[in-house]
């Protein structure tokens, strides 16, 4: 790229920088279609948004690109870091996919020339404009790691504040760019950070995330990235056993989760109503279809974990019936079928749910052991799932050719997993 002469470049960059400095509530950046007007600045600032006239984009980017490239080649060894930072702002706002520019920012942060908290704000503005920019997400994760390591005693409040801000950024980018896998992976990173650094409050945080993403996925039924994130959360909820005092539940909460389970299976087992209101080992055995002689079971927690799987099954079924023809919903149901086998086999072996069963792909091997079983020997949850599938598929075949084709593919998957009805 040849260097273009653009006398107004520094003035434009200075105007952009001033907006970033003055407006602490700046939300995003956009390119505004506009013709050249020599008497008017191409920088726009209104209602917490920064804009740049389209006519100035090419010459401005050529200007900062060539200077940053020369800087990288040591042609500007003594250049003021303030000017370098200004060039980087212009370069990354216009093209944030250049990893070299982000690396130069990292160097300035490490040399204490840039405030990492302000850099988080800047990268959020970049992500508003380019919501699927992988380099910007990576830079944010690097900044968070730098902030945590740079603080000798990272407080719980600081960790929670950082995580909740990343959740907010991930939500914004997922809303602005559909099927944004980078945004959902970044959200997973935030959850993992919370689990590692704030273990005491992780379970309650996880439940909040579960509830918050319910509505999002219900409104974006074609976006499998969101459902993949739900699968990540569900695996945490299915196989986690809270630490310390987090697993002290009120009787009302336990009763609510138990009702969810009963409502799902009640049409397939009238004898369930002979059981008392408290969870016991015989009840869990009937639900899972196996007699477990190991009695080291956390009955309430196992019931609560199972209820999350059932909640997702019910939601998935409602969405498939309401919005026919969306393959993402059927693929998500495959995961639910696979995770059901993991729960059943895990309970049979360990008396509780173990994530190793599904992570190590042992479901197939364990299901082969039970390949000769009949529907009468199934546990109540498995039998209810098969009956729900039967009704779901029957309804799908009435909805049209594409929905019928998706149902036929799902039937083949169920047969392969020994979950046919």
Short mmCIF file of C-alpha atoms in Angstrom, two decimals:
data_model
loop_
_atom_site.label_atom_id
_atom_site.label_comp_id
_atom_site.label_asym_id
_atom_site.label_seq_id
_atom_site.Cartn_x
_atom_site.Cartn_y
_atom_site.Cartn_z
CA UNK A 1 0.00 0.00 0.00
CA UNK A 2 1.45 3.31 -1.03
CA UNK A 3 1.37 6.19 1.40
CA UNK A 4 -1.33 8.74 0.66
CA UNK A 5 -0.98 12.40 1.55
CA UNK A 6 -3.91 13.42 3.75
CA UNK A 7 -3.28 16.72 5.53
CA UNK A 8 -6.48 16.50 7.56
CA UNK A 9 -5.62 13.08 9.04
CA UNK A 10 -4.13 14.25 12.32
CA UNK A 11 -6.99 16.68 12.93
CA UNK A 12 -9.56 13.93 12.34
CA UNK A 13 -7.69 11.52 14.61
CA UNK A 14 -7.48 14.19 17.29
CA UNK A 15 -11.24 14.80 17.06
CA UNK A 16 -11.94 11.07 17.40
CA UNK A 17 -9.64 10.83 20.40
CA UNK A 18 -11.31 13.82 22.07
CA UNK A 19 -14.71 12.17 21.76
CA UNK A 20 -13.37 8.98 23.35
CA UNK A 21 -11.84 10.96 26.21
CA UNK A 22 -14.81 13.22 26.91
CA UNK A 23 -17.73 10.81 26.50
CA UNK A 24 -17.34 8.09 29.14
CA UNK A 25 -20.71 6.64 28.16
CA UNK A 26 -19.84 6.17 24.51
CA UNK A 27 -21.68 3.12 23.15
CA UNK A 28 -20.45 2.51 19.64
CA UNK A 29 -18.91 3.58 16.37
CA UNK A 30 -20.39 3.66 12.85
CA UNK A 31 -19.40 4.70 9.33
CA UNK A 32 -21.86 7.30 8.04
CA UNK A 33 -22.46 7.57 4.28
CA UNK A 34 -21.56 11.15 3.35
CA UNK A 35 -19.88 13.11 0.57
CA UNK A 36 -16.79 15.22 1.07
CA UNK A 37 -17.45 18.60 2.65
CA UNK A 38 -14.29 20.66 3.07
CA UNK A 39 -15.96 23.01 5.52
CA UNK A 40 -17.22 20.31 7.88
CA UNK A 41 -15.44 17.77 10.06
CA UNK A 42 -16.11 14.12 9.12
CA UNK A 43 -16.34 13.21 12.82
CA UNK A 44 -19.86 13.01 14.28
CA UNK A 45 -20.78 12.69 17.92
CA UNK A 46 -24.37 12.46 19.14
CA UNK A 47 -26.29 10.55 21.83
CA UNK A 48 -23.23 8.58 22.97
CA UNK A 49 -22.37 7.41 19.47
CA UNK A 50 -19.28 8.19 17.40
CA UNK A 51 -19.52 8.43 13.61
CA UNK A 52 -17.11 9.00 10.75
CA UNK A 53 -18.08 10.21 7.29
CA UNK A 54 -17.49 7.52 4.66
CA UNK A 55 -15.47 9.77 2.35
CA UNK A 56 -12.65 10.03 4.88
CA UNK A 57 -12.31 6.31 5.64
CA UNK A 58 -9.93 5.26 2.87
CA UNK A 59 -7.45 8.18 3.09
CA UNK A 60 -7.47 8.10 6.89
CA UNK A 61 -6.82 4.38 7.06
CA UNK A 62 -4.03 4.62 4.48
CA UNK A 63 -2.46 7.36 6.57
CA UNK A 64 -2.47 5.48 9.89
CA UNK A 65 -1.62 2.14 8.28
CA UNK A 66 1.55 3.45 6.67
CA UNK A 67 2.69 5.24 9.81
CA UNK A 68 2.06 2.24 12.03
CA UNK A 69 3.80 -0.03 9.55
CA UNK A 70 6.80 2.31 9.44
CA UNK A 71 6.76 2.40 13.23
CA UNK A 72 6.82 -1.41 13.32
CA UNK A 73 9.83 -1.30 11.03
CA UNK A 74 11.61 1.05 13.47
CA UNK A 75 11.40 4.13 11.26
CA UNK A 76 9.81 6.11 14.11
CA UNK A 77 11.82 4.86 17.08
CA UNK A 78 11.36 8.01 19.14
CA UNK A 79 7.71 8.65 18.34
CA UNK A 80 5.57 9.89 21.22
CA UNK A 81 3.37 7.04 22.64
CA UNK A 82 0.44 9.49 22.69
CA UNK A 83 0.68 9.87 18.91
CA UNK A 84 1.10 6.11 18.45
CA UNK A 85 -2.01 5.51 20.53
CA UNK A 86 -3.92 8.00 18.38
CA UNK A 87 -2.86 6.20 15.20
CA UNK A 88 -3.91 2.88 16.68
CA UNK A 89 -7.33 4.25 17.57
CA UNK A 90 -7.90 5.25 13.97
CA UNK A 91 -6.49 2.04 12.54
CA UNK A 92 -8.47 -0.30 14.78
CA UNK A 93 -11.76 1.56 14.49
CA UNK A 94 -11.56 1.26 10.71
CA UNK A 95 -10.08 -2.24 10.50
CA UNK A 96 -9.96 -4.16 13.81
CA UNK A 97 -8.92 -7.47 12.19
CA UNK A 98 -5.22 -6.53 12.06
CA UNK A 99 -3.59 -8.45 14.90
CA UNK A 100 -0.37 -6.40 14.63
CA UNK A 101 -2.22 -3.28 15.75
CA UNK A 102 -3.65 -5.07 18.80
CA UNK A 103 -0.16 -6.34 19.64
CA UNK A 104 1.11 -2.78 19.57
CA UNK A 105 -1.61 -1.82 22.01
CA UNK A 106 -0.56 -4.71 24.27
CA UNK A 107 2.97 -3.30 24.32
CA UNK A 108 1.66 0.13 25.33
CA UNK A 109 -0.46 -1.40 28.11
CA UNK A 110 2.48 -3.39 29.47
CA UNK A 111 4.62 -0.24 29.41
CA UNK A 112 1.87 1.58 31.35
CA UNK A 113 1.21 3.96 28.49
CA UNK A 114 -2.43 2.89 28.26
CA UNK A 115 -4.97 2.23 31.00
CA UNK A 116 -6.28 -1.36 30.68
CA UNK A 117 -9.73 -0.37 31.96
CA UNK A 118 -9.97 2.34 29.30
CA UNK A 119 -8.83 -0.21 26.75
CA UNK A 120 -11.75 -2.45 27.70
CA UNK A 121 -14.03 0.48 26.96
CA UNK A 122 -12.32 1.14 23.62
CA UNK A 123 -12.54 -2.49 22.51
CA UNK A 124 -16.26 -2.53 23.36
CA UNK A 125 -16.74 0.40 20.96
CA UNK A 126 -14.83 -1.53 18.30
CA UNK A 127 -17.03 -4.58 18.88
CA UNK A 128 -20.15 -2.48 18.46
CA UNK A 129 -18.97 -1.72 14.92
CA UNK A 130 -17.42 -5.14 14.13
CA UNK A 131 -19.31 -7.50 16.40
CA UNK A 132 -17.65 -10.66 15.12
CA UNK A 133 -14.07 -9.43 15.42
CA UNK A 134 -12.09 -12.31 16.90
CA UNK A 135 -9.01 -10.17 17.55
CA UNK A 136 -11.01 -7.73 19.69
CA UNK A 137 -12.40 -10.55 21.85
CA UNK A 138 -8.92 -12.00 22.30
CA UNK A 139 -7.61 -8.59 23.29
CA UNK A 140 -10.34 -8.23 25.93
CA UNK A 141 -9.42 -11.59 27.44
CA UNK A 142 -5.78 -10.56 27.50
CA UNK A 143 -6.70 -7.29 29.24
CA UNK A 144 -8.74 -9.09 31.90
CA UNK A 145 -5.89 -11.47 32.60
CA UNK A 146 -3.50 -8.51 32.81
CA UNK A 147 -5.81 -6.64 35.20
CA UNK A 148 -6.22 -9.64 37.49
CA UNK A 149 -2.52 -10.49 37.54
CA UNK A 150 -1.52 -6.86 37.99
CA UNK A 151 -3.67 -6.58 41.10
CA UNK A 152 -2.05 -8.41 43.99
CA UNK A 153 -5.35 -9.03 45.73
CA UNK A 154 -8.16 -9.19 43.19
CA UNK A 155 -11.35 -8.70 45.15
CA UNK A 156 -14.45 -10.81 44.60
CA UNK A 157 -16.34 -7.66 43.69
CA UNK A 158 -13.79 -6.76 41.03
CA UNK A 159 -14.01 -10.23 39.47
CA UNK A 160 -17.79 -10.15 39.46
CA UNK A 161 -17.81 -6.67 37.93
CA UNK A 162 -15.43 -7.75 35.16
CA UNK A 163 -17.42 -10.90 34.41
CA UNK A 164 -20.78 -9.15 34.30
CA UNK A 165 -19.34 -6.55 31.95
CA UNK A 166 -18.12 -9.31 29.62
CA UNK A 167 -21.56 -10.91 29.73
CA UNK A 168 -23.00 -7.55 28.70
CA UNK A 169 -20.52 -7.23 25.82
CA UNK A 170 -21.22 -10.79 24.65
CA UNK A 171 -24.95 -10.11 24.67
CA UNK A 172 -24.55 -6.91 22.70
CA UNK A 173 -22.39 -8.52 20.01
CA UNK A 174 -24.67 -11.57 19.74
CA UNK A 175 -27.64 -9.25 19.23
CA UNK A 176 -25.85 -7.24 16.54
CA UNK A 177 -24.48 -10.20 14.56
CA UNK A 178 -26.45 -13.44 14.25
CA UNK A 179 -24.72 -16.80 14.67
CA UNK A 180 -21.85 -15.01 16.38
CA UNK A 181 -19.89 -17.94 17.74
CA UNK A 182 -17.08 -15.64 18.89
CA UNK A 183 -19.50 -13.78 21.16
CA UNK A 184 -20.83 -16.96 22.78
CA UNK A 185 -17.34 -18.41 23.23
CA UNK A 186 -16.38 -15.18 24.95
CA UNK A 187 -19.40 -15.58 27.21
CA UNK A 188 -18.22 -19.09 28.06
CA UNK A 189 -14.84 -17.62 28.94
CA UNK A 190 -16.55 -15.18 31.32
CA UNK A 191 -18.44 -18.03 33.02
CA UNK A 192 -15.22 -20.04 33.35
CA UNK A 193 -13.46 -17.04 34.86
CA UNK A 194 -16.23 -16.65 37.41
CA UNK A 195 -16.04 -20.34 38.28
CA UNK A 196 -12.30 -20.14 38.81
CA UNK A 197 -12.04 -16.83 40.65
CA UNK A 198 -15.37 -16.56 42.50
CA UNK A 199 -16.29 -20.12 43.42
CA UNK A 200 -18.35 -19.11 46.44
CA UNK A 201 -21.02 -17.42 44.31
CA UNK A 202 -20.69 -19.45 41.14
CA UNK A 203 -23.77 -21.66 41.46
CA UNK A 204 -26.15 -18.74 41.95
CA UNK A 205 -24.46 -16.90 39.06
CA UNK A 206 -24.91 -19.99 36.88
CA UNK A 207 -28.61 -20.14 37.66
CA UNK A 208 -28.99 -16.48 36.73
CA UNK A 209 -27.23 -17.06 33.41
CA UNK A 210 -29.52 -20.01 32.75
CA UNK A 211 -32.61 -17.88 33.26
CA UNK A 212 -31.29 -14.91 31.27
CA UNK A 213 -30.41 -16.92 28.15
CA UNK A 214 -33.79 -18.64 28.11
CA UNK A 215 -35.53 -15.63 26.61
CA UNK A 216 -32.71 -14.89 24.17
CA UNK A 217 -32.75 -18.38 22.67
CA UNK A 218 -36.55 -18.35 22.51
CA UNK A 219 -36.36 -15.21 20.36
CA UNK A 220 -33.51 -16.50 18.14
CA UNK A 221 -34.55 -20.04 17.27
CA UNK A 222 -32.32 -20.25 14.18
CA UNK A 223 -29.13 -19.31 16.02
CA UNK A 224 -27.47 -22.54 17.10
CA UNK A 225 -24.60 -20.63 18.73
CA UNK A 226 -26.97 -19.57 21.50
CA UNK A 227 -28.19 -23.12 22.01
CA UNK A 228 -24.60 -24.38 22.12
CA UNK A 229 -24.05 -21.96 24.99
CA UNK A 230 -27.21 -23.30 26.68
CA UNK A 231 -25.69 -26.76 26.36
CA UNK A 232 -22.54 -25.51 28.08
CA UNK A 233 -24.62 -24.09 30.95
CA UNK A 234 -26.79 -27.19 31.15
CA UNK A 235 -23.77 -29.46 31.51
CA UNK A 236 -22.63 -27.28 34.39
CA UNK A 237 -26.06 -27.43 36.05
CA UNK A 238 -26.48 -31.17 35.47
CA UNK A 239 -23.15 -32.26 36.83
CA UNK A 240 -22.32 -29.63 39.41
CA UNK A 241 -22.75 -30.15 43.14
CA UNK A 242 -22.53 -26.77 44.89
CA UNK A 243 -19.85 -26.07 47.46
CA UNK A 244 -20.18 -24.92 51.04
CA UNK A 245 -23.55 -23.41 51.86
CA UNK A 246 -24.71 -22.94 48.28
CA UNK A 247 -26.67 -26.20 48.37
CA UNK A 248 -28.90 -25.23 51.27
CA UNK A 249 -32.22 -24.94 49.50
CA UNK A 250 -35.54 -23.82 50.86
CA UNK A 251 -38.36 -26.40 50.97
CA UNK A 252 -40.22 -24.27 48.41
CA UNK A 253 -37.35 -24.48 45.91
CA UNK A 254 -37.01 -28.23 46.32
CA UNK A 255 -40.77 -28.68 45.93
CA UNK A 256 -40.78 -26.55 42.77
CA UNK A 257 -38.05 -28.59 41.09
CA UNK A 258 -39.68 -31.85 42.18
CA UNK A 259 -42.96 -30.68 40.64
CA UNK A 260 -41.18 -30.05 37.33
CA UNK A 261 -40.01 -33.66 37.29
CA UNK A 262 -43.39 -35.06 38.30
CA UNK A 263 -45.23 -33.01 35.68
CA UNK A 264 -42.94 -34.38 32.97
CA UNK A 265 -43.45 -38.07 33.85
CA UNK A 266 -46.87 -38.14 35.52
CA UNK A 267 -48.80 -39.14 32.38
CA UNK A 268 -46.69 -42.26 32.08
CA UNK A 269 -46.70 -43.50 35.68
CA UNK A 270 -49.79 -43.13 37.82
CA UNK A 271 -48.17 -45.08 40.61
CA UNK A 272 -45.82 -42.14 41.22
CA UNK A 273 -48.37 -40.53 43.44
CA UNK A 274 -47.89 -43.16 46.15
CA UNK A 275 -44.53 -41.59 46.94
CA UNK A 276 -44.23 -39.06 49.75
CA UNK A 277 -43.38 -35.42 49.20
CA UNK A 278 -39.72 -35.98 50.02
CA UNK A 279 -37.23 -37.44 47.56
CA UNK A 280 -35.89 -40.89 48.40
CA UNK A 281 -33.70 -43.55 46.86
CA UNK A 282 -36.59 -45.64 45.56
CA UNK A 283 -38.05 -42.64 43.77
CA UNK A 284 -34.72 -41.86 42.07
CA UNK A 285 -34.26 -45.52 41.10
CA UNK A 286 -37.64 -45.57 39.35
CA UNK A 287 -36.90 -42.31 37.57
CA UNK A 288 -33.58 -43.60 36.24
CA UNK A 289 -34.67 -47.20 35.62
CA UNK A 290 -31.94 -48.82 37.68
CA UNK A 291 -31.54 -50.22 41.15
CA UNK A 292 -28.52 -48.60 42.74
CA UNK A 293 -27.12 -50.29 45.82
CA UNK A 294 -24.85 -47.34 46.53
CA UNK A 295 -26.77 -45.11 48.86
CA UNK A 296 -24.46 -42.11 48.98
CA UNK A 297 -26.97 -39.95 47.14
CA UNK A 298 -27.80 -36.29 47.50
CA UNK A 299 -31.50 -36.74 46.76
CA UNK A 300 -32.52 -33.09 46.66
CA UNK A 301 -29.57 -31.99 44.51
CA UNK A 302 -30.02 -34.89 42.07
CA UNK A 303 -33.67 -33.96 41.66
CA UNK A 304 -32.81 -30.29 41.11
CA UNK A 305 -30.15 -31.14 38.53
CA UNK A 306 -32.55 -33.45 36.68
CA UNK A 307 -35.23 -30.75 36.63
CA UNK A 308 -32.94 -28.45 34.61
CA UNK A 309 -32.69 -31.08 31.87
CA UNK A 310 -36.47 -31.48 31.88
CA UNK A 311 -37.00 -27.71 31.71
CA UNK A 312 -34.86 -27.55 28.59
CA UNK A 313 -36.68 -30.49 27.01
CA UNK A 314 -40.05 -28.84 27.58
CA UNK A 315 -38.81 -25.50 26.19
CA UNK A 316 -37.27 -27.22 23.16
CA UNK A 317 -40.49 -29.07 22.44
CA UNK A 318 -42.53 -25.87 22.66
CA UNK A 319 -40.18 -24.04 20.31
CA UNK A 320 -40.20 -26.83 17.72
CA UNK A 321 -43.99 -26.86 17.69
CA UNK A 322 -44.26 -23.06 17.61
CA UNK A 323 -41.49 -22.39 15.07
CA UNK A 324 -41.42 -25.34 12.63
CA UNK A 325 -38.57 -25.85 10.21
CA UNK A 326 -35.61 -24.68 12.32
CA UNK A 327 -32.80 -27.23 12.26
CA UNK A 328 -31.03 -25.64 15.24
CA UNK A 329 -33.88 -26.75 17.50
CA UNK A 330 -33.68 -30.36 16.34
CA UNK A 331 -29.89 -30.41 16.71
CA UNK A 332 -30.30 -29.10 20.24
CA UNK A 333 -32.73 -31.95 20.96
CA UNK A 334 -30.05 -34.42 19.90
CA UNK A 335 -27.84 -33.05 22.62
CA UNK A 336 -30.68 -33.48 25.11
CA UNK A 337 -31.09 -37.11 24.07
CA UNK A 338 -27.37 -37.75 24.47
CA UNK A 339 -27.23 -36.03 27.85
CA UNK A 340 -30.20 -38.09 29.08
CA UNK A 341 -28.26 -41.29 28.50
CA UNK A 342 -25.31 -39.73 30.32
CA UNK A 343 -27.50 -38.96 33.34
CA UNK A 344 -28.98 -42.45 33.47
CA UNK A 345 -25.64 -44.22 33.13
CA UNK A 346 -23.93 -41.86 35.55
CA UNK A 347 -26.58 -42.48 38.21
CA UNK A 348 -26.34 -46.22 37.67
CA UNK A 349 -22.56 -46.26 38.16
CA UNK A 350 -21.87 -43.44 40.63
CA UNK A 351 -25.19 -42.75 42.38
CA UNK A 352 -24.85 -39.18 41.15
CA UNK A 353 -24.23 -37.33 37.93
CA UNK A 354 -20.63 -37.29 36.68
CA UNK A 355 -19.56 -35.08 33.81
CA UNK A 356 -16.87 -37.58 32.79
CA UNK A 357 -19.54 -39.80 31.27
CA UNK A 358 -20.53 -37.28 28.62
CA UNK A 359 -17.15 -35.60 28.21
CA UNK A 360 -15.39 -38.89 27.49
CA UNK A 361 -18.05 -39.99 24.99
CA UNK A 362 -18.86 -43.05 27.06
CA UNK A 363 -22.59 -42.78 26.40
CA UNK A 364 -22.46 -44.84 23.25
CA UNK A 365 -20.49 -47.64 24.90
CA UNK A 366 -22.74 -47.74 27.92
CA UNK A 367 -25.92 -47.60 25.88
CA UNK A 368 -24.79 -50.63 23.92
CA UNK A 369 -24.86 -52.62 27.15
CA UNK A 370 -28.56 -51.83 27.44
CA UNK A 371 -29.33 -52.33 23.75
CA UNK A 372 -31.58 -55.28 24.45
CA UNK A 373 -33.79 -53.46 26.93
CA UNK A 374 -37.48 -52.93 26.23
CA UNK A 375 -39.59 -49.86 26.78
CA UNK A 376 -41.09 -51.51 29.87
CA UNK A 377 -37.67 -51.67 31.53
CA UNK A 378 -36.90 -48.04 30.94
CA UNK A 379 -36.88 -45.52 33.74
CA UNK A 380 -39.72 -43.07 33.96
CA UNK A 381 -37.70 -40.13 32.64
CA UNK A 382 -36.40 -42.04 29.61
CA UNK A 383 -39.85 -43.47 28.87
CA UNK A 384 -41.42 -40.00 29.18
CA UNK A 385 -38.79 -38.54 26.83
CA UNK A 386 -39.56 -41.23 24.24
CA UNK A 387 -43.30 -40.57 24.51
CA UNK A 388 -42.76 -36.82 24.19
CA UNK A 389 -40.64 -37.50 21.09
CA UNK A 390 -43.44 -39.61 19.65
CA UNK A 391 -45.93 -36.77 20.03
CA UNK A 392 -43.43 -34.20 18.78
CA UNK A 393 -42.61 -36.17 15.64
CA UNK A 394 -46.28 -36.85 14.91
CA UNK A 395 -46.97 -33.12 15.10
CA UNK A 396 -43.91 -32.34 12.95
CA UNK A 397 -45.09 -34.62 10.15
CA UNK A 398 -48.24 -32.53 9.88
CA UNK A 399 -46.36 -29.24 9.63
CA UNK A 400 -44.80 -29.50 6.19
CA UNK A 401 -42.09 -31.11 4.11
CA UNK A 402 -39.02 -29.47 5.70
CA UNK A 403 -40.18 -30.04 9.27
CA UNK A 404 -40.99 -33.65 8.33
CA UNK A 405 -37.48 -34.11 6.90
CA UNK A 406 -35.94 -32.80 10.11
CA UNK A 407 -38.12 -35.17 12.14
CA UNK A 408 -37.02 -38.14 10.01
CA UNK A 409 -33.36 -37.28 10.64
CA UNK A 410 -34.08 -37.11 14.36
CA UNK A 411 -35.75 -40.53 14.27
CA UNK A 412 -32.59 -42.04 12.76
CA UNK A 413 -30.55 -40.44 15.53
CA UNK A 414 -32.87 -41.86 18.21
CA UNK A 415 -32.59 -45.34 16.72
CA UNK A 416 -28.82 -45.06 16.72
CA UNK A 417 -28.88 -44.02 20.40
CA UNK A 418 -31.39 -46.77 21.33
CA UNK A 419 -34.03 -44.23 22.22
CA UNK A 420 -36.62 -45.12 19.60
CA UNK A 421 -40.22 -45.24 20.72
#
